[in-house]
PDB file of C-alpha atoms in Angstrom:
ATOM      1  CA  MET A   1     110.456 209.326  39.576  1.00  0.00           C
ATOM      2  CA  GLY A   2     112.528 212.454  39.955  1.00  0.00           C
ATOM      3  CA  SER A   3     116.176 212.826  39.202  1.00  0.00           C
ATOM      4  CA  ARG A   4     118.875 211.795  41.649  1.00  0.00           C
ATOM      5  CA  ALA A   5     119.830 215.469  42.084  1.00  0.00           C
ATOM      6  CA  ALA A   6     116.246 216.347  42.993  1.00  0.00           C
ATOM      7  CA  GLY A   7     116.167 213.539  45.549  1.00  0.00           C
ATOM      8  CA  THR A   8     119.462 214.664  47.043  1.00  0.00           C
ATOM      9  CA  SER A   9     118.242 218.255  47.210  1.00  0.00           C
ATOM     10  CA  ARG A  10     115.080 217.125  48.997  1.00  0.00           C
ATOM     11  CA  LEU A  11     117.054 214.954  51.424  1.00  0.00           C
ATOM     12  CA  TRP A  12     119.517 217.673  52.407  1.00  0.00           C
ATOM     13  CA  GLY A  13     117.556 220.877  51.908  1.00  0.00           C
ATOM     14  CA  LYS A  14     113.930 220.172  52.764  1.00  0.00           C
ATOM     15  CA  PRO A  15     112.194 219.420  56.065  1.00  0.00           C
ATOM     16  CA  ALA A  16     111.486 215.819  57.018  1.00  0.00           C
ATOM     17  CA  LEU A  17     109.125 214.631  59.738  1.00  0.00           C
ATOM     18  CA  ALA A  18     109.450 211.112  61.137  1.00  0.00           C
ATOM     19  CA  ILE A  19     107.315 209.426  63.778  1.00  0.00           C
ATOM     20  CA  ILE A  20     109.912 207.971  66.158  1.00  0.00           C
ATOM     21  CA  GLY A  21     107.667 206.511  68.852  1.00  0.00           C
ATOM     22  CA  VAL A  22     104.029 205.562  69.370  1.00  0.00           C
ATOM     23  CA  ASP A  23     102.180 204.479  72.507  1.00  0.00           C
ATOM     24  CA  VAL A  24      99.015 202.527  71.640  1.00  0.00           C
ATOM     25  CA  PRO A  25      97.626 199.198  72.776  1.00  0.00           C
ATOM     26  CA  SER A  26      99.965 196.366  71.843  1.00  0.00           C
ATOM     27  CA  VAL A  27      98.905 193.647  69.420  1.00  0.00           C
ATOM     28  CA  ALA A  28      98.597 191.271  72.379  1.00  0.00           C
ATOM     29  CA  MET A  29      96.223 193.679  74.155  1.00  0.00           C
ATOM     30  CA  SER A  30      94.351 194.896  71.071  1.00  0.00           C
ATOM     31  CA  SER A  31      90.609 194.599  70.532  1.00  0.00           C
ATOM     32  CA  ASP A  32      88.088 195.718  67.950  1.00  0.00           C
ATOM     33  CA  THR A  33      87.165 198.860  69.894  1.00  0.00           C
ATOM     34  CA  LEU A  34      87.982 202.546  69.766  1.00  0.00           C
ATOM     35  CA  VAL A  35      91.387 203.271  71.265  1.00  0.00           C
ATOM     36  CA  PRO A  36      90.874 205.431  74.373  1.00  0.00           C
ATOM     37  CA  ALA A  37      94.307 207.065  74.215  1.00  0.00           C
ATOM     38  CA  ALA A  38      97.360 207.199  71.994  1.00  0.00           C
ATOM     39  CA  ARG A  39     100.578 209.163  72.042  1.00  0.00           C
ATOM     40  CA  ALA A  40     103.222 209.811  69.399  1.00  0.00           C
ATOM     41  CA  ARG A  41     106.615 211.460  69.316  1.00  0.00           C
ATOM     42  CA  PHE A  42     108.144 212.873  66.171  1.00  0.00           C
ATOM     43  CA  SER A  43     111.461 214.180  64.951  1.00  0.00           C
ATOM     44  CA  LEU A  44     111.501 217.162  62.618  1.00  0.00           C
ATOM     45  CA  SER A  45     114.721 217.571  60.624  1.00  0.00           C
ATOM     46  CA  LEU A  46     115.210 221.005  59.103  1.00  0.00           C
ATOM     47  CA  ALA A  47     117.724 222.515  56.720  1.00  0.00           C
ATOM     48  CA  PRO A  48     120.151 225.102  58.106  1.00  0.00           C
ATOM     49  CA  GLY A  49     118.614 228.577  58.149  1.00  0.00           C
ATOM     50  CA  THR A  50     115.081 227.325  58.823  1.00  0.00           C
ATOM     51  CA  ASP A  51     113.211 229.048  61.659  1.00  0.00           C
ATOM     52  CA  THR A  52     112.679 226.131  64.062  1.00  0.00           C
ATOM     53  CA  ALA A  53     109.959 227.901  66.079  1.00  0.00           C
ATOM     54  CA  ALA A  54     107.964 228.652  62.916  1.00  0.00           C
ATOM     55  CA  ALA A  55     108.403 225.063  61.714  1.00  0.00           C
ATOM     56  CA  MET A  56     107.155 223.659  65.036  1.00  0.00           C
ATOM     57  CA  GLU A  57     104.184 226.031  64.912  1.00  0.00           C
ATOM     58  CA  ALA A  58     103.383 224.829  61.374  1.00  0.00           C
ATOM     59  CA  VAL A  59     103.353 221.218  62.622  1.00  0.00           C
ATOM     60  CA  ARG A  60     101.113 222.231  65.534  1.00  0.00           C
ATOM     61  CA  ARG A  61      98.649 223.972  63.185  1.00  0.00           C
ATOM     62  CA  HIS A  62      98.615 220.937  60.878  1.00  0.00           C
ATOM     63  CA  VAL A  63      97.953 218.501  63.734  1.00  0.00           C
ATOM     64  CA  GLU A  64      95.254 220.704  65.251  1.00  0.00           C
ATOM     65  CA  SER A  65      93.512 221.145  61.884  1.00  0.00           C
ATOM     66  CA  HIS A  66      93.198 217.345  61.471  1.00  0.00           C
ATOM     67  CA  ILE A  67      91.762 216.297  64.838  1.00  0.00           C
ATOM     68  CA  PRO A  68      89.139 213.572  64.396  1.00  0.00           C
ATOM     69  CA  PHE A  69      85.629 214.407  65.641  1.00  0.00           C
ATOM     70  CA  GLY A  70      85.402 214.125  69.407  1.00  0.00           C
ATOM     71  CA  ALA A  71      89.111 213.567  69.989  1.00  0.00           C
ATOM     72  CA  GLU A  72      91.177 215.685  72.342  1.00  0.00           C
ATOM     73  CA  VAL A  73      94.739 216.475  71.309  1.00  0.00           C
ATOM     74  CA  THR A  74      97.552 217.857  73.408  1.00  0.00           C
ATOM     75  CA  PHE A  75     100.552 219.107  71.454  1.00  0.00           C
ATOM     76  CA  THR A  76     103.748 219.361  73.504  1.00  0.00           C
ATOM     77  CA  PRO A  77     106.762 220.645  71.560  1.00  0.00           C
ATOM     78  CA  GLY A  78     110.129 219.197  72.501  1.00  0.00           C
ATOM     79  CA  GLY A  79     113.587 220.708  72.292  1.00  0.00           C
ATOM     80  CA  ARG A  80     114.876 222.474  69.208  1.00  0.00           C
ATOM     81  CA  THR A  81     118.271 223.176  67.726  1.00  0.00           C
ATOM     82  CA  GLU A  82     119.218 225.331  64.763  1.00  0.00           C
ATOM     83  CA  GLY A  83     120.845 223.660  61.772  1.00  0.00           C
ATOM     84  CA  PHE A  84     124.469 224.200  60.804  1.00  0.00           C
ATOM     85  CA  ALA A  85     126.022 224.440  57.353  1.00  0.00           C
ATOM     86  CA  GLY A  86     129.794 224.269  57.124  1.00  0.00           C
ATOM     87  CA  ASP A  87     131.931 225.941  54.485  1.00  0.00           C
ATOM     88  CA  ALA A  88     133.441 223.260  52.233  1.00  0.00           C
ATOM     89  CA  SER A  89     135.656 225.907  50.607  1.00  0.00           C
ATOM     90  CA  SER A  90     137.409 226.966  53.835  1.00  0.00           C
ATOM     91  CA  PRO A  91     141.163 226.269  54.126  1.00  0.00           C
ATOM     92  CA  ALA A  92     140.622 223.586  56.792  1.00  0.00           C
ATOM     93  CA  ALA A  93     137.886 221.896  54.755  1.00  0.00           C
ATOM     94  CA  ARG A  94     140.017 221.905  51.599  1.00  0.00           C
ATOM     95  CA  ALA A  95     142.932 220.369  53.535  1.00  0.00           C
ATOM     96  CA  MET A  96     140.658 217.717  55.052  1.00  0.00           C
ATOM     97  CA  LEU A  97     139.071 216.874  51.696  1.00  0.00           C
ATOM     98  CA  SER A  98     142.523 216.559  50.146  1.00  0.00           C
ATOM     99  CA  ALA A  99     143.754 214.276  52.962  1.00  0.00           C
ATOM    100  CA  MET A 100     140.651 212.098  52.711  1.00  0.00           C
ATOM    101  CA  GLY A 101     141.032 211.838  48.942  1.00  0.00           C
ATOM    102  CA  GLU A 102     144.656 210.766  49.346  1.00  0.00           C
ATOM    103  CA  SER A 103     143.756 208.234  52.055  1.00  0.00           C
ATOM    104  CA  TRP A 104     140.977 206.532  50.108  1.00  0.00           C
ATOM    105  CA  GLY A 105     142.346 207.033  46.605  1.00  0.00           C
ATOM    106  CA  VAL A 106     139.179 208.739  45.348  1.00  0.00           C
ATOM    107  CA  PRO A 107     137.895 212.302  45.717  1.00  0.00           C
ATOM    108  CA  ALA A 108     136.170 212.953  49.051  1.00  0.00           C
ATOM    109  CA  VAL A 109     132.439 213.667  49.001  1.00  0.00           C
ATOM    110  CA  CYS A 110     130.677 216.433  50.927  1.00  0.00           C
ATOM    111  CA  MET A 111     127.245 215.434  52.157  1.00  0.00           C
ATOM    112  CA  GLY A 112     124.594 217.486  53.925  1.00  0.00           C
ATOM    113  CA  VAL A 113     124.088 215.335  57.016  1.00  0.00           C
ATOM    114  CA  GLY A 114     124.517 215.910  60.735  1.00  0.00           C
ATOM    115  CA  GLY A 115     123.620 219.593  60.512  1.00  0.00           C
ATOM    116  CA  SER A 116     121.274 219.426  63.466  1.00  0.00           C
ATOM    117  CA  ILE A 117     123.799 218.038  65.949  1.00  0.00           C
ATOM    118  CA  PRO A 118     123.159 220.429  68.884  1.00  0.00           C
ATOM    119  CA  ALA A 119     126.793 220.831  69.948  1.00  0.00           C
ATOM    120  CA  VAL A 120     127.891 222.021  66.498  1.00  0.00           C
ATOM    121  CA  ASN A 121     125.877 225.242  66.512  1.00  0.00           C
ATOM    122  CA  ILE A 122     126.784 225.883  70.146  1.00  0.00           C
ATOM    123  CA  LEU A 123     130.473 225.648  69.204  1.00  0.00           C
ATOM    124  CA  ASN A 124     129.872 227.801  66.123  1.00  0.00           C
ATOM    125  CA  LYS A 125     128.297 230.550  68.256  1.00  0.00           C
ATOM    126  CA  LEU A 126     131.000 230.357  70.943  1.00  0.00           C
ATOM    127  CA  TYR A 127     133.852 230.328  68.411  1.00  0.00           C
ATOM    128  CA  PRO A 128     132.618 232.045  65.223  1.00  0.00           C
ATOM    129  CA  GLU A 129     136.160 232.234  63.823  1.00  0.00           C
ATOM    130  CA  ALA A 130     136.615 228.443  64.061  1.00  0.00           C
ATOM    131  CA  GLU A 131     136.372 226.287  60.960  1.00  0.00           C
ATOM    132  CA  ILE A 132     134.097 223.475  62.105  1.00  0.00           C
ATOM    133  CA  LEU A 133     134.440 220.211  60.199  1.00  0.00           C
ATOM    134  CA  ILE A 134     132.060 217.313  60.739  1.00  0.00           C
ATOM    135  CA  THR A 135     133.410 214.040  59.432  1.00  0.00           C
ATOM    136  CA  GLY A 136     132.289 210.471  59.603  1.00  0.00           C
ATOM    137  CA  ALA A 137     133.849 207.219  58.551  1.00  0.00           C
ATOM    138  CA  GLU A 138     130.942 205.654  56.711  1.00  0.00           C
ATOM    139  CA  ASP A 139     130.580 203.363  53.768  1.00  0.00           C
ATOM    140  CA  PRO A 140     127.463 203.079  51.591  1.00  0.00           C
ATOM    141  CA  ASP A 141     126.172 200.209  53.740  1.00  0.00           C
ATOM    142  CA  SER A 142     126.648 201.949  57.120  1.00  0.00           C
ATOM    143  CA  ARG A 143     122.967 202.847  57.581  1.00  0.00           C
ATOM    144  CA  ALA A 144     123.905 205.569  60.097  1.00  0.00           C
ATOM    145  CA  HIS A 145     121.310 205.869  62.869  1.00  0.00           C
ATOM    146  CA  GLY A 146     119.208 203.179  61.194  1.00  0.00           C
ATOM    147  CA  ALA A 147     118.457 199.526  61.708  1.00  0.00           C
ATOM    148  CA  ASN A 148     121.607 197.384  61.667  1.00  0.00           C
ATOM    149  CA  GLU A 149     123.899 200.422  61.729  1.00  0.00           C
ATOM    150  CA  SER A 150     127.467 199.307  61.127  1.00  0.00           C
ATOM    151  CA  ILE A 151     130.820 200.314  59.772  1.00  0.00           C
ATOM    152  CA  HIS A 152     133.353 198.278  57.865  1.00  0.00           C
ATOM    153  CA  LEU A 153     136.574 198.055  59.884  1.00  0.00           C
ATOM    154  CA  GLY A 154     138.518 198.788  56.711  1.00  0.00           C
ATOM    155  CA  ASP A 155     137.110 202.321  56.804  1.00  0.00           C
ATOM    156  CA  PHE A 156     139.188 202.981  59.917  1.00  0.00           C
ATOM    157  CA  GLU A 157     142.316 201.820  58.104  1.00  0.00           C
ATOM    158  CA  ASN A 158     142.021 204.691  55.619  1.00  0.00           C
ATOM    159  CA  ASP A 159     141.098 207.367  58.169  1.00  0.00           C
ATOM    160  CA  PRO A 160     143.565 210.205  57.472  1.00  0.00           C
ATOM    161  CA  ARG A 161     143.565 211.177  61.165  1.00  0.00           C
ATOM    162  CA  ARG A 162     145.422 207.929  61.970  1.00  0.00           C
ATOM    163  CA  GLY A 163     148.383 208.758  59.750  1.00  0.00           C
ATOM    164  CA  PRO A 164     150.487 206.227  57.799  1.00  0.00           C
ATOM    165  CA  ALA A 165     152.755 205.536  60.802  1.00  0.00           C
ATOM    166  CA  ALA A 166     149.831 203.964  62.665  1.00  0.00           C
ATOM    167  CA  GLY A 167     150.145 200.804  60.576  1.00  0.00           C
ATOM    168  CA  PRO A 168     147.431 198.191  60.119  1.00  0.00           C
ATOM    169  CA  ILE A 169     144.543 197.830  62.555  1.00  0.00           C
ATOM    170  CA  LYS A 170     144.947 194.657  64.608  1.00  0.00           C
ATOM    171  CA  ARG A 171     142.240 192.871  66.556  1.00  0.00           C
ATOM    172  CA  PRO A 172     142.359 189.400  68.104  1.00  0.00           C
ATOM    173  CA  GLY A 173     141.957 187.017  65.186  1.00  0.00           C
ATOM    174  CA  LEU A 174     141.745 189.866  62.662  1.00  0.00           C
ATOM    175  CA  THR A 175     144.327 192.062  60.962  1.00  0.00           C
ATOM    176  CA  LEU A 176     143.391 194.731  58.455  1.00  0.00           C
ATOM    177  CA  ALA A 177     146.500 195.422  56.390  1.00  0.00           C
TER     178      ALA A 177
END
């Protein structure tokens, strides 16, 4: 096993391909025969600065070089968006990190996630002088965009955007104080 730093570097700085959908016969309709047709959709996550067209072409070449004998493959690329990397040393980022650290009582952590959100790079190109900050209220068990995604309501209590005057979060039958 590699080091934690190596794993983090791979997670945030290397491409990742995930199959996000497959059309094949269902288990209920399956039989011990060759499948006449199948279809798959994938998501390709890339680090900021990666040429998305070149990456898609590399996937196409890989798929087309592994076609089973007699099979016909149609490769249809989907939409692409360039990655975004914010500047954690900018004045706005330093102020946000300080406020988050004060709110939670521990130093804030910068993580390389969400860099392929399409609207972020659009905003960055429209307003290059803007300091874009992407934040998320997540705890280690949030499983963002995964199965059983959730957030602990206490995370909202510490959100520095609420301010101390907002008081505790109240819900019917539940008060977070």
